[in-house]
Amino acid sequence: MASRADNLASNLSLANFSKATELRQRIWFTVVALIAFRFLSFVPLPGVNPQILGDLYDQTRGGVLDLFNTFSGGSLERMSLIALGVMPYITASIVVQMASALHPTLMALKKEGATGRQKLNQYTRYGTVFLCVIQGYFLATGLESYGAQSGLQAVVDPGIMFRIGAVISLVGGTMLLLWIGEQITARGIGNGVSLIIMAGIVAQFPSFASNMFEGGRTGAISAGVIIGFIVMIIGLILFISFMERAQRRLLIQYPKRATQRGMMQADRSHLPLKINTSGVIPPIFASSLLLLPLTISQFAGSSVDPNSGVGRTINQLNFYLQHGQPIYMALYAILIVFFCFFYTAVVFNPEETADNLKKNGGFIPGIRPGKRTAEYLDYVLTRITVVGAAYLTLVCVLPEYMIAQTGIPLFLGGTSLLIVVNVTVDTGSQIQSHLLAHQYGDLIKKAKLKGRLR
């Protein structure tokens, strides 16, 4: 028979939304914070000429800047105060996560609980500032040199003062963005940083849709291609939603415990192992590594002689690493699979999980606690990671192939779809949790009233 909690979860309705005052306030706060993020993306960096930034950016399309520009909602293209977006924070958090799983000192710090997590978060912020300074300086110097070589002077007054001002502005913009994300997490709904990335991706959807339908109107893109592309996106969204919720649940059993009333029945629970444990990290890392040579060659500009050995090598790399090329697709798939296994091994430790189960008296039926449990967890995790890697490869490679064949601009790639669907599903789950908590609150109030009447 279904429990009261199951009945409540099945009867959840948005009709109760009007009664959930706290949830409404959280949603409105999130909307206002995301609007502030979009306003910041249009504030230009001091000392640049916004009229020619678009022409200058068009000459560097196709590199890793496209990926960063997508995540920042077009801020990099407009060279705004938040041009770096939250990518430095994402990179720093990934590095700290990996270091905490490999370095003994950081590993011990991670096990200290809330205090250790607070210190790791502080290290992540220090790493974010460091990366912002490095990336901001290279962005400012690259903007000066590349603009001069192409005949487009994007910087009004090049020099050391512009570089210092640009670095300070970019660091301040990124840290302000992180503060907004933390406020959304604490006072809004959903994960703030993830929502900011999703808002940046979704903000470019109108221009993408208008360009696609304009191409269909002019005949540059056939109607069949547009319909097929829309069907592919809908199918991938449904497939991603299913796979991201998919789990391999391992039965965990606890021994019977004696109480004052006698023997209790043995407790049972489940250890959920996600099919895609690594999330969106593998596509991001794979895209960055593959597009890095193309971006470096674009910033090199005319400083490298195309007839020299280095110039010919760079041109060959640019040709083979273009979107849709067989070598690019093969390397992209291989790197995604590699990072799936690597990052899963970093974030999930079978031996530590087995030790925790053994300390709490839990065991998997038919498996001995300790070493045998760790080997079984590694056995199961390896096989579900194969499924997760195949799923990520399909989701990321299929849109790349379709975009290369049809010529539709790279906007809704696999990584963007993964981020949008993941954040949407997570935010929807949190909204359901708030509605469920609100209904429980109503039940408790009614129970108290009935008790008083008696």
PDB file of N, CA, C and O in Angstrom, residues 202-274:
ATOM      1  N   VAL A 202      20.567  29.770 -23.035  1.00  0.00           N
ATOM      2  CA  VAL A 202      19.199  29.979 -23.511  1.00  0.00           C
ATOM      3  C   VAL A 202      19.033  31.369 -24.107  1.00  0.00           C
ATOM      4  O   VAL A 202      18.232  31.573 -25.031  1.00  0.00           O
ATOM      5  N   ALA A 203      19.810  32.353 -23.626  1.00  0.00           N
ATOM      6  CA  ALA A 203      19.680  33.723 -24.133  1.00  0.00           C
ATOM      7  C   ALA A 203      20.027  33.825 -25.605  1.00  0.00           C
ATOM      8  O   ALA A 203      19.570  34.754 -26.291  1.00  0.00           O
ATOM      9  N   GLN A 204      20.811  32.868 -26.120  1.00  0.00           N
ATOM     10  CA  GLN A 204      21.182  32.910 -27.529  1.00  0.00           C
ATOM     11  C   GLN A 204      20.220  32.126 -28.418  1.00  0.00           C
ATOM     12  O   GLN A 204      20.388  32.082 -29.633  1.00  0.00           O
ATOM     13  N   PHE A 205      19.220  31.509 -27.801  1.00  0.00           N
ATOM     14  CA  PHE A 205      18.287  30.715 -28.595  1.00  0.00           C
ATOM     15  C   PHE A 205      17.492  31.548 -29.598  1.00  0.00           C
ATOM     16  O   PHE A 205      17.285  31.102 -30.734  1.00  0.00           O
ATOM     17  N   PRO A 206      16.971  32.751 -29.240  1.00  0.00           N
ATOM     18  CA  PRO A 206      16.208  33.517 -30.250  1.00  0.00           C
ATOM     19  C   PRO A 206      17.015  33.824 -31.511  1.00  0.00           C
ATOM     20  O   PRO A 206      16.492  33.686 -32.624  1.00  0.00           O
ATOM     21  N   SER A 207      18.280  34.249 -31.342  1.00  0.00           N
ATOM     22  CA  SER A 207      19.085  34.542 -32.529  1.00  0.00           C
ATOM     23  C   SER A 207      19.355  33.278 -33.336  1.00  0.00           C
ATOM     24  O   SER A 207      19.354  33.296 -34.572  1.00  0.00           O
ATOM     25  N   PHE A 208      19.573  32.142 -32.640  1.00  0.00           N
ATOM     26  CA  PHE A 208      19.787  30.878 -33.344  1.00  0.00           C
ATOM     27  C   PHE A 208      18.551  30.489 -34.147  1.00  0.00           C
ATOM     28  O   PHE A 208      18.639  30.112 -35.327  1.00  0.00           O
ATOM     29  N   ALA A 209      17.364  30.588 -33.509  1.00  0.00           N
ATOM     30  CA  ALA A 209      16.134  30.211 -34.195  1.00  0.00           C
ATOM     31  C   ALA A 209      15.849  31.135 -35.371  1.00  0.00           C
ATOM     32  O   ALA A 209      15.448  30.677 -36.454  1.00  0.00           O
ATOM     33  N   SER A 210      16.067  32.446 -35.186  1.00  0.00           N
ATOM     34  CA  SER A 210      15.817  33.385 -36.285  1.00  0.00           C
ATOM     35  C   SER A 210      16.763  33.141 -37.454  1.00  0.00           C
ATOM     36  O   SER A 210      16.343  33.193 -38.619  1.00  0.00           O
ATOM     37  N   ASN A 211      18.032  32.852 -37.157  1.00  0.00           N
ATOM     38  CA  ASN A 211      18.982  32.567 -38.242  1.00  0.00           C
ATOM     39  C   ASN A 211      18.612  31.286 -38.993  1.00  0.00           C
ATOM     40  O   ASN A 211      18.719  31.212 -40.215  1.00  0.00           O
ATOM     41  N   MET A 212      18.156  30.283 -38.247  1.00  0.00           N
ATOM     42  CA  MET A 212      17.795  29.026 -38.896  1.00  0.00           C
ATOM     43  C   MET A 212      16.567  29.196 -39.788  1.00  0.00           C
ATOM     44  O   MET A 212      16.548  28.755 -40.949  1.00  0.00           O
ATOM     45  N   PHE A 213      15.534  29.868 -39.281  1.00  0.00           N
ATOM     46  CA  PHE A 213      14.333  30.053 -40.087  1.00  0.00           C
ATOM     47  C   PHE A 213      14.567  31.054 -41.223  1.00  0.00           C
ATOM     48  O   PHE A 213      13.937  30.950 -42.282  1.00  0.00           O
ATOM     49  N   GLU A 214      15.461  32.019 -41.010  1.00  0.00           N
ATOM     50  CA  GLU A 214      15.812  32.929 -42.098  1.00  0.00           C
ATOM     51  C   GLU A 214      16.525  32.173 -43.212  1.00  0.00           C
ATOM     52  O   GLU A 214      16.304  32.430 -44.405  1.00  0.00           O
ATOM     53  N   GLY A 215      17.392  31.217 -42.817  1.00  0.00           N
ATOM     54  CA  GLY A 215      18.030  30.377 -43.830  1.00  0.00           C
ATOM     55  C   GLY A 215      17.024  29.533 -44.577  1.00  0.00           C
ATOM     56  O   GLY A 215      17.166  29.299 -45.787  1.00  0.00           O
ATOM     57  N   GLY A 216      15.977  29.074 -43.883  1.00  0.00           N
ATOM     58  CA  GLY A 216      14.925  28.334 -44.574  1.00  0.00           C
ATOM     59  C   GLY A 216      14.116  29.215 -45.506  1.00  0.00           C
ATOM     60  O   GLY A 216      13.688  28.779 -46.585  1.00  0.00           O
ATOM     61  N   ARG A 217      13.895  30.466 -45.116  1.00  0.00           N
ATOM     62  CA  ARG A 217      13.129  31.373 -45.968  1.00  0.00           C
ATOM     63  C   ARG A 217      13.883  31.727 -47.238  1.00  0.00           C
ATOM     64  O   ARG A 217      13.292  31.815 -48.327  1.00  0.00           O
ATOM     65  N   THR A 218      15.190  31.944 -47.119  1.00  0.00           N
ATOM     66  CA  THR A 218      15.997  32.306 -48.284  1.00  0.00           C
ATOM     67  C   THR A 218      16.404  31.099 -49.124  1.00  0.00           C
ATOM     68  O   THR A 218      16.940  31.283 -50.207  1.00  0.00           O
ATOM     69  N   GLY A 219      16.168  29.892 -48.624  1.00  0.00           N
ATOM     70  CA  GLY A 219      16.531  28.706 -49.375  1.00  0.00           C
ATOM     71  C   GLY A 219      17.905  28.168 -49.056  1.00  0.00           C
ATOM     72  O   GLY A 219      18.314  27.144 -49.630  1.00  0.00           O
ATOM     73  N   ALA A 220      18.651  28.824 -48.155  1.00  0.00           N
ATOM     74  CA  ALA A 220      19.982  28.326 -47.803  1.00  0.00           C
ATOM     75  C   ALA A 220      19.893  27.013 -47.033  1.00  0.00           C
ATOM     76  O   ALA A 220      20.801  26.173 -47.110  1.00  0.00           O
ATOM     77  N   ILE A 221      18.804  26.829 -46.277  1.00  0.00           N
ATOM     78  CA  ILE A 221      18.573  25.589 -45.531  1.00  0.00           C
ATOM     79  C   ILE A 221      17.222  25.049 -45.944  1.00  0.00           C
ATOM     80  O   ILE A 221      16.220  25.772 -45.933  1.00  0.00           O
ATOM     81  N   SER A 222      17.175  23.786 -46.310  1.00  0.00           N
ATOM     82  CA  SER A 222      15.926  23.191 -46.764  1.00  0.00           C
ATOM     83  C   SER A 222      14.982  22.978 -45.597  1.00  0.00           C
ATOM     84  O   SER A 222      15.394  22.867 -44.432  1.00  0.00           O
ATOM     85  N   ALA A 223      13.686  22.903 -45.921  1.00  0.00           N
ATOM     86  CA  ALA A 223      12.680  22.700 -44.879  1.00  0.00           C
ATOM     87  C   ALA A 223      12.840  21.344 -44.213  1.00  0.00           C
ATOM     88  O   ALA A 223      12.624  21.193 -43.007  1.00  0.00           O
ATOM     89  N   GLY A 224      13.244  20.332 -44.977  1.00  0.00           N
ATOM     90  CA  GLY A 224      13.460  19.008 -44.401  1.00  0.00           C
ATOM     91  C   GLY A 224      14.570  19.000 -43.363  1.00  0.00           C
ATOM     92  O   GLY A 224      14.470  18.322 -42.340  1.00  0.00           O
ATOM     93  N   VAL A 225      15.624  19.766 -43.630  1.00  0.00           N
ATOM     94  CA  VAL A 225      16.735  19.841 -42.681  1.00  0.00           C
ATOM     95  C   VAL A 225      16.285  20.518 -41.392  1.00  0.00           C
ATOM     96  O   VAL A 225      16.628  20.078 -40.283  1.00  0.00           O
ATOM     97  N   ILE A 226      15.498  21.579 -41.509  1.00  0.00           N
ATOM     98  CA  ILE A 226      15.019  22.281 -40.321  1.00  0.00           C
ATOM     99  C   ILE A 226      14.123  21.370 -39.487  1.00  0.00           C
ATOM    100  O   ILE A 226      14.267  21.273 -38.260  1.00  0.00           O
ATOM    101  N   ILE A 227      13.195  20.664 -40.154  1.00  0.00           N
ATOM    102  CA  ILE A 227      12.310  19.750 -39.430  1.00  0.00           C
ATOM    103  C   ILE A 227      13.115  18.625 -38.776  1.00  0.00           C
ATOM    104  O   ILE A 227      12.891  18.268 -37.610  1.00  0.00           O
ATOM    105  N   GLY A 228      14.069  18.084 -39.520  1.00  0.00           N
ATOM    106  CA  GLY A 228      14.901  17.022 -38.956  1.00  0.00           C
ATOM    107  C   GLY A 228      15.721  17.498 -37.772  1.00  0.00           C
ATOM    108  O   GLY A 228      15.888  16.763 -36.782  1.00  0.00           O
ATOM    109  N   PHE A 229      16.214  18.734 -37.850  1.00  0.00           N
ATOM    110  CA  PHE A 229      17.000  19.280 -36.752  1.00  0.00           C
ATOM    111  C   PHE A 229      16.136  19.484 -35.512  1.00  0.00           C
ATOM    112  O   PHE A 229      16.560  19.165 -34.384  1.00  0.00           O
ATOM    113  N   ILE A 230      14.910  19.971 -35.696  1.00  0.00           N
ATOM    114  CA  ILE A 230      14.006  20.172 -34.558  1.00  0.00           C
ATOM    115  C   ILE A 230      13.640  18.828 -33.925  1.00  0.00           C
ATOM    116  O   ILE A 230      13.626  18.680 -32.696  1.00  0.00           O
ATOM    117  N   VAL A 231      13.352  17.830 -34.767  1.00  0.00           N
ATOM    118  CA  VAL A 231      13.022  16.499 -34.248  1.00  0.00           C
ATOM    119  C   VAL A 231      14.204  15.907 -33.490  1.00  0.00           C
ATOM    120  O   VAL A 231      14.046  15.283 -32.424  1.00  0.00           O
ATOM    121  N   MET A 232      15.428  16.111 -34.023  1.00  0.00           N
ATOM    122  CA  MET A 232      16.618  15.593 -33.354  1.00  0.00           C
ATOM    123  C   MET A 232      16.799  16.242 -31.978  1.00  0.00           C
ATOM    124  O   MET A 232      17.109  15.558 -30.990  1.00  0.00           O
ATOM    125  N   ILE A 233      16.579  17.556 -31.888  1.00  0.00           N
ATOM    126  CA  ILE A 233      16.739  18.255 -30.616  1.00  0.00           C
ATOM    127  C   ILE A 233      15.717  17.754 -29.597  1.00  0.00           C
ATOM    128  O   ILE A 233      16.051  17.475 -28.432  1.00  0.00           O
ATOM    129  N   ILE A 234      14.459  17.595 -30.023  1.00  0.00           N
ATOM    130  CA  ILE A 234      13.426  17.105 -29.104  1.00  0.00           C
ATOM    131  C   ILE A 234      13.748  15.690 -28.642  1.00  0.00           C
ATOM    132  O   ILE A 234      13.631  15.360 -27.453  1.00  0.00           O
ATOM    133  N   GLY A 235      14.175  14.843 -29.596  1.00  0.00           N
ATOM    134  CA  GLY A 235      14.538  13.477 -29.221  1.00  0.00           C
ATOM    135  C   GLY A 235      15.707  13.424 -28.263  1.00  0.00           C
ATOM    136  O   GLY A 235      15.705  12.646 -27.297  1.00  0.00           O
ATOM    137  N   LEU A 236      16.723  14.270 -28.495  1.00  0.00           N
ATOM    138  CA  LEU A 236      17.880  14.292 -27.598  1.00  0.00           C
ATOM    139  C   LEU A 236      17.504  14.804 -26.216  1.00  0.00           C
ATOM    140  O   LEU A 236      18.009  14.303 -25.203  1.00  0.00           O
ATOM    141  N   ILE A 237      16.604  15.782 -26.154  1.00  0.00           N
ATOM    142  CA  ILE A 237      16.171  16.293 -24.848  1.00  0.00           C
ATOM    143  C   ILE A 237      15.472  15.209 -24.044  1.00  0.00           C
ATOM    144  O   ILE A 237      15.735  15.019 -22.843  1.00  0.00           O
ATOM    145  N   LEU A 238      14.577  14.467 -24.699  1.00  0.00           N
ATOM    146  CA  LEU A 238      13.896  13.369 -24.012  1.00  0.00           C
ATOM    147  C   LEU A 238      14.888  12.278 -23.597  1.00  0.00           C
ATOM    148  O   LEU A 238      14.803  11.731 -22.488  1.00  0.00           O
ATOM    149  N   PHE A 239      15.840  11.975 -24.481  1.00  0.00           N
ATOM    150  CA  PHE A 239      16.825  10.938 -24.180  1.00  0.00           C
ATOM    151  C   PHE A 239      17.728  11.362 -23.023  1.00  0.00           C
ATOM    152  O   PHE A 239      18.033  10.563 -22.126  1.00  0.00           O
ATOM    153  N   ILE A 240      18.154  12.630 -23.025  1.00  0.00           N
ATOM    154  CA  ILE A 240      19.000  13.134 -21.935  1.00  0.00           C
ATOM    155  C   ILE A 240      18.233  13.115 -20.616  1.00  0.00           C
ATOM    156  O   ILE A 240      18.770  12.721 -19.570  1.00  0.00           O
ATOM    157  N   SER A 241      16.960  13.523 -20.652  1.00  0.00           N
ATOM    158  CA  SER A 241      16.160  13.530 -19.425  1.00  0.00           C
ATOM    159  C   SER A 241      16.044  12.126 -18.848  1.00  0.00           C
ATOM    160  O   SER A 241      16.118  11.938 -17.623  1.00  0.00           O
ATOM    161  N   PHE A 242      15.881  11.132 -19.721  1.00  0.00           N
ATOM    162  CA  PHE A 242      15.773   9.757 -19.245  1.00  0.00           C
ATOM    163  C   PHE A 242      17.095   9.255 -18.678  1.00  0.00           C
ATOM    164  O   PHE A 242      17.144   8.662 -17.592  1.00  0.00           O
ATOM    165  N   MET A 243      18.192   9.489 -19.403  1.00  0.00           N
ATOM    166  CA  MET A 243      19.486   8.955 -18.990  1.00  0.00           C
ATOM    167  C   MET A 243      20.023   9.648 -17.742  1.00  0.00           C
ATOM    168  O   MET A 243      20.706   9.021 -16.925  1.00  0.00           O
ATOM    169  N   GLU A 244      19.753  10.937 -17.572  1.00  0.00           N
ATOM    170  CA  GLU A 244      20.253  11.640 -16.405  1.00  0.00           C
ATOM    171  C   GLU A 244      19.537  11.214 -15.124  1.00  0.00           C
ATOM    172  O   GLU A 244      20.071  11.382 -14.033  1.00  0.00           O
ATOM    173  N   ARG A 245      18.328  10.685 -15.248  1.00  0.00           N
ATOM    174  CA  ARG A 245      17.617  10.172 -14.075  1.00  0.00           C
ATOM    175  C   ARG A 245      17.860   8.681 -13.863  1.00  0.00           C
ATOM    176  O   ARG A 245      17.428   8.137 -12.843  1.00  0.00           O
ATOM    177  N   ALA A 246      18.530   8.027 -14.818  1.00  0.00           N
ATOM    178  CA  ALA A 246      18.735   6.580 -14.732  1.00  0.00           C
ATOM    179  C   ALA A 246      19.760   6.261 -13.645  1.00  0.00           C
ATOM    180  O   ALA A 246      20.780   6.935 -13.506  1.00  0.00           O
ATOM    181  N   GLN A 247      19.481   5.209 -12.883  1.00  0.00           N
ATOM    182  CA  GLN A 247      20.344   4.794 -11.783  1.00  0.00           C
ATOM    183  C   GLN A 247      20.414   3.268 -11.725  1.00  0.00           C
ATOM    184  O   GLN A 247      19.511   2.572 -12.173  1.00  0.00           O
ATOM    185  N   ARG A 248      21.529   2.808 -11.215  1.00  0.00           N
ATOM    186  CA  ARG A 248      21.670   1.391 -10.859  1.00  0.00           C
ATOM    187  C   ARG A 248      21.627   1.333  -9.339  1.00  0.00           C
ATOM    188  O   ARG A 248      22.557   1.761  -8.660  1.00  0.00           O
ATOM    189  N   ARG A 249      20.537   0.826  -8.797  1.00  0.00           N
ATOM    190  CA  ARG A 249      20.321   0.836  -7.347  1.00  0.00           C
ATOM    191  C   ARG A 249      20.770  -0.489  -6.763  1.00  0.00           C
ATOM    192  O   ARG A 249      20.207  -1.552  -7.077  1.00  0.00           O
ATOM    193  N   LEU A 250      21.770  -0.438  -5.897  1.00  0.00           N
ATOM    194  CA  LEU A 250      22.284  -1.624  -5.221  1.00  0.00           C
ATOM    195  C   LEU A 250      21.612  -1.768  -3.859  1.00  0.00           C
ATOM    196  O   LEU A 250      21.564  -0.811  -3.073  1.00  0.00           O
ATOM    197  N   LEU A 251      21.099  -2.941  -3.585  1.00  0.00           N
ATOM    198  CA  LEU A 251      20.421  -3.192  -2.314  1.00  0.00           C
ATOM    199  C   LEU A 251      21.441  -3.264  -1.180  1.00  0.00           C
ATOM    200  O   LEU A 251      22.417  -4.011  -1.247  1.00  0.00           O
ATOM    201  N   ILE A 252      21.218  -2.458  -0.131  1.00  0.00           N
ATOM    202  CA  ILE A 252      22.064  -2.457   1.067  1.00  0.00           C
ATOM    203  C   ILE A 252      21.203  -2.936   2.234  1.00  0.00           C
ATOM    204  O   ILE A 252      20.117  -2.396   2.483  1.00  0.00           O
ATOM    205  N   GLN A 253      21.693  -3.942   2.927  1.00  0.00           N
ATOM    206  CA  GLN A 253      20.948  -4.500   4.044  1.00  0.00           C
ATOM    207  C   GLN A 253      21.722  -4.304   5.346  1.00  0.00           C
ATOM    208  O   GLN A 253      22.951  -4.428   5.361  1.00  0.00           O
ATOM    209  N   TYR A 254      20.983  -3.978   6.403  1.00  0.00           N
ATOM    210  CA  TYR A 254      21.572  -3.776   7.727  1.00  0.00           C
ATOM    211  C   TYR A 254      21.050  -4.861   8.675  1.00  0.00           C
ATOM    212  O   TYR A 254      19.896  -5.294   8.559  1.00  0.00           O
ATOM    213  N   PRO A 255      21.880  -5.324   9.599  1.00  0.00           N
ATOM    214  CA  PRO A 255      21.452  -6.409  10.504  1.00  0.00           C
ATOM    215  C   PRO A 255      20.357  -5.952  11.455  1.00  0.00           C
ATOM    216  O   PRO A 255      20.147  -4.755  11.685  1.00  0.00           O
ATOM    217  N   LYS A 256      19.664  -6.959  12.008  1.00  0.00           N
ATOM    218  CA  LYS A 256      18.615  -6.653  12.978  1.00  0.00           C
ATOM    219  C   LYS A 256      19.214  -6.081  14.257  1.00  0.00           C
ATOM    220  O   LYS A 256      20.305  -6.476  14.660  1.00  0.00           O
ATOM    221  N   ARG A 257      18.493  -5.153  14.838  1.00  0.00           N
ATOM    222  CA  ARG A 257      18.978  -4.507  16.054  1.00  0.00           C
ATOM    223  C   ARG A 257      17.967  -4.706  17.184  1.00  0.00           C
ATOM    224  O   ARG A 257      16.760  -4.578  16.987  1.00  0.00           O
ATOM    225  N   ALA A 258      18.511  -4.996  18.347  1.00  0.00           N
ATOM    226  CA  ALA A 258      17.651  -5.230  19.506  1.00  0.00           C
ATOM    227  C   ALA A 258      17.250  -3.915  20.147  1.00  0.00           C
ATOM    228  O   ALA A 258      18.055  -2.994  20.285  1.00  0.00           O
ATOM    229  N   THR A 259      15.979  -3.812  20.521  1.00  0.00           N
ATOM    230  CA  THR A 259      15.464  -2.630  21.208  1.00  0.00           C
ATOM    231  C   THR A 259      14.704  -3.087  22.441  1.00  0.00           C
ATOM    232  O   THR A 259      14.628  -4.277  22.770  1.00  0.00           O
ATOM    233  N   GLN A 260      14.107  -2.142  23.153  1.00  0.00           N
ATOM    234  CA  GLN A 260      13.356  -2.479  24.356  1.00  0.00           C
ATOM    235  C   GLN A 260      12.104  -3.284  24.034  1.00  0.00           C
ATOM    236  O   GLN A 260      11.607  -4.041  24.862  1.00  0.00           O
ATOM    237  N   ARG A 261      11.594  -3.116  22.833  1.00  0.00           N
ATOM    238  CA  ARG A 261      10.385  -3.842  22.441  1.00  0.00           C
ATOM    239  C   ARG A 261      10.702  -5.189  21.776  1.00  0.00           C
ATOM    240  O   ARG A 261       9.804  -5.869  21.312  1.00  0.00           O
ATOM    241  N   GLY A 262      11.963  -5.512  21.644  1.00  0.00           N
ATOM    242  CA  GLY A 262      12.310  -6.779  21.015  1.00  0.00           C
ATOM    243  C   GLY A 262      13.134  -6.558  19.761  1.00  0.00           C
ATOM    244  O   GLY A 262      13.745  -5.507  19.569  1.00  0.00           O
ATOM    245  N   MET A 263      13.163  -7.572  18.884  1.00  0.00           N
ATOM    246  CA  MET A 263      13.960  -7.524  17.655  1.00  0.00           C
ATOM    247  C   MET A 263      13.213  -6.762  16.568  1.00  0.00           C
ATOM    248  O   MET A 263      12.021  -6.992  16.323  1.00  0.00           O
ATOM    249  N   MET A 264      13.929  -5.856  15.967  1.00  0.00           N
ATOM    250  CA  MET A 264      13.372  -5.116  14.831  1.00  0.00           C
ATOM    251  C   MET A 264      13.689  -5.850  13.539  1.00  0.00           C
ATOM    252  O   MET A 264      14.660  -6.605  13.459  1.00  0.00           O
ATOM    253  N   GLN A 265      12.896  -5.607  12.548  1.00  0.00           N
ATOM    254  CA  GLN A 265      13.177  -6.189  11.245  1.00  0.00           C
ATOM    255  C   GLN A 265      14.401  -5.513  10.636  1.00  0.00           C
ATOM    256  O   GLN A 265      14.644  -4.337  10.871  1.00  0.00           O
ATOM    257  N   ALA A 266      15.183  -6.277   9.898  1.00  0.00           N
ATOM    258  CA  ALA A 266      16.412  -5.743   9.302  1.00  0.00           C
ATOM    259  C   ALA A 266      16.095  -4.580   8.369  1.00  0.00           C
ATOM    260  O   ALA A 266      15.161  -4.653   7.564  1.00  0.00           O
ATOM    261  N   ASP A 267      16.854  -3.493   8.508  1.00  0.00           N
ATOM    262  CA  ASP A 267      16.650  -2.317   7.663  1.00  0.00           C
ATOM    263  C   ASP A 267      17.230  -2.562   6.285  1.00  0.00           C
ATOM    264  O   ASP A 267      18.244  -3.252   6.126  1.00  0.00           O
ATOM    265  N   ARG A 268      16.610  -1.942   5.293  1.00  0.00           N
ATOM    266  CA  ARG A 268      17.077  -2.039   3.918  1.00  0.00           C
ATOM    267  C   ARG A 268      17.094  -0.658   3.291  1.00  0.00           C
ATOM    268  O   ARG A 268      16.225   0.169   3.579  1.00  0.00           O
ATOM    269  N   SER A 269      18.057  -0.427   2.478  1.00  0.00           N
ATOM    270  CA  SER A 269      18.143   0.819   1.721  1.00  0.00           C
ATOM    271  C   SER A 269      18.811   0.511   0.392  1.00  0.00           C
ATOM    272  O   SER A 269      19.134  -0.647   0.098  1.00  0.00           O
ATOM    273  N   HIS A 270      19.008   1.539  -0.403  1.00  0.00           N
ATOM    274  CA  HIS A 270      19.616   1.362  -1.716  1.00  0.00           C
ATOM    275  C   HIS A 270      20.753   2.353  -1.897  1.00  0.00           C
ATOM    276  O   HIS A 270      20.670   3.503  -1.434  1.00  0.00           O
ATOM    277  N   LEU A 271      21.799   1.899  -2.562  1.00  0.00           N
ATOM    278  CA  LEU A 271      22.919   2.760  -2.942  1.00  0.00           C
ATOM    279  C   LEU A 271      22.757   3.117  -4.414  1.00  0.00           C
ATOM    280  O   LEU A 271      22.970   2.271  -5.285  1.00  0.00           O
ATOM    281  N   PRO A 272      22.339   4.362  -4.725  1.00  0.00           N
ATOM    282  CA  PRO A 272      22.102   4.718  -6.131  1.00  0.00           C
ATOM    283  C   PRO A 272      23.410   5.076  -6.836  1.00  0.00           C
ATOM    284  O   PRO A 272      24.160   5.942  -6.386  1.00  0.00           O
ATOM    285  N   LEU A 273      23.675   4.431  -7.950  1.00  0.00           N
ATOM    286  CA  LEU A 273      24.828   4.741  -8.799  1.00  0.00           C
ATOM    287  C   LEU A 273      24.303   5.297 -10.115  1.00  0.00           C
ATOM    288  O   LEU A 273      23.614   4.599 -10.870  1.00  0.00           O
ATOM    289  N   LYS A 274      24.593   6.564 -10.385  1.00  0.00           N
ATOM    290  CA  LYS A 274      24.111   7.186 -11.613  1.00  0.00           C
ATOM    291  C   LYS A 274      24.788   6.572 -12.831  1.00  0.00           C
ATOM    292  O   LYS A 274      25.978   6.249 -12.805  1.00  0.00           O
TER     293      LYS A 274
END
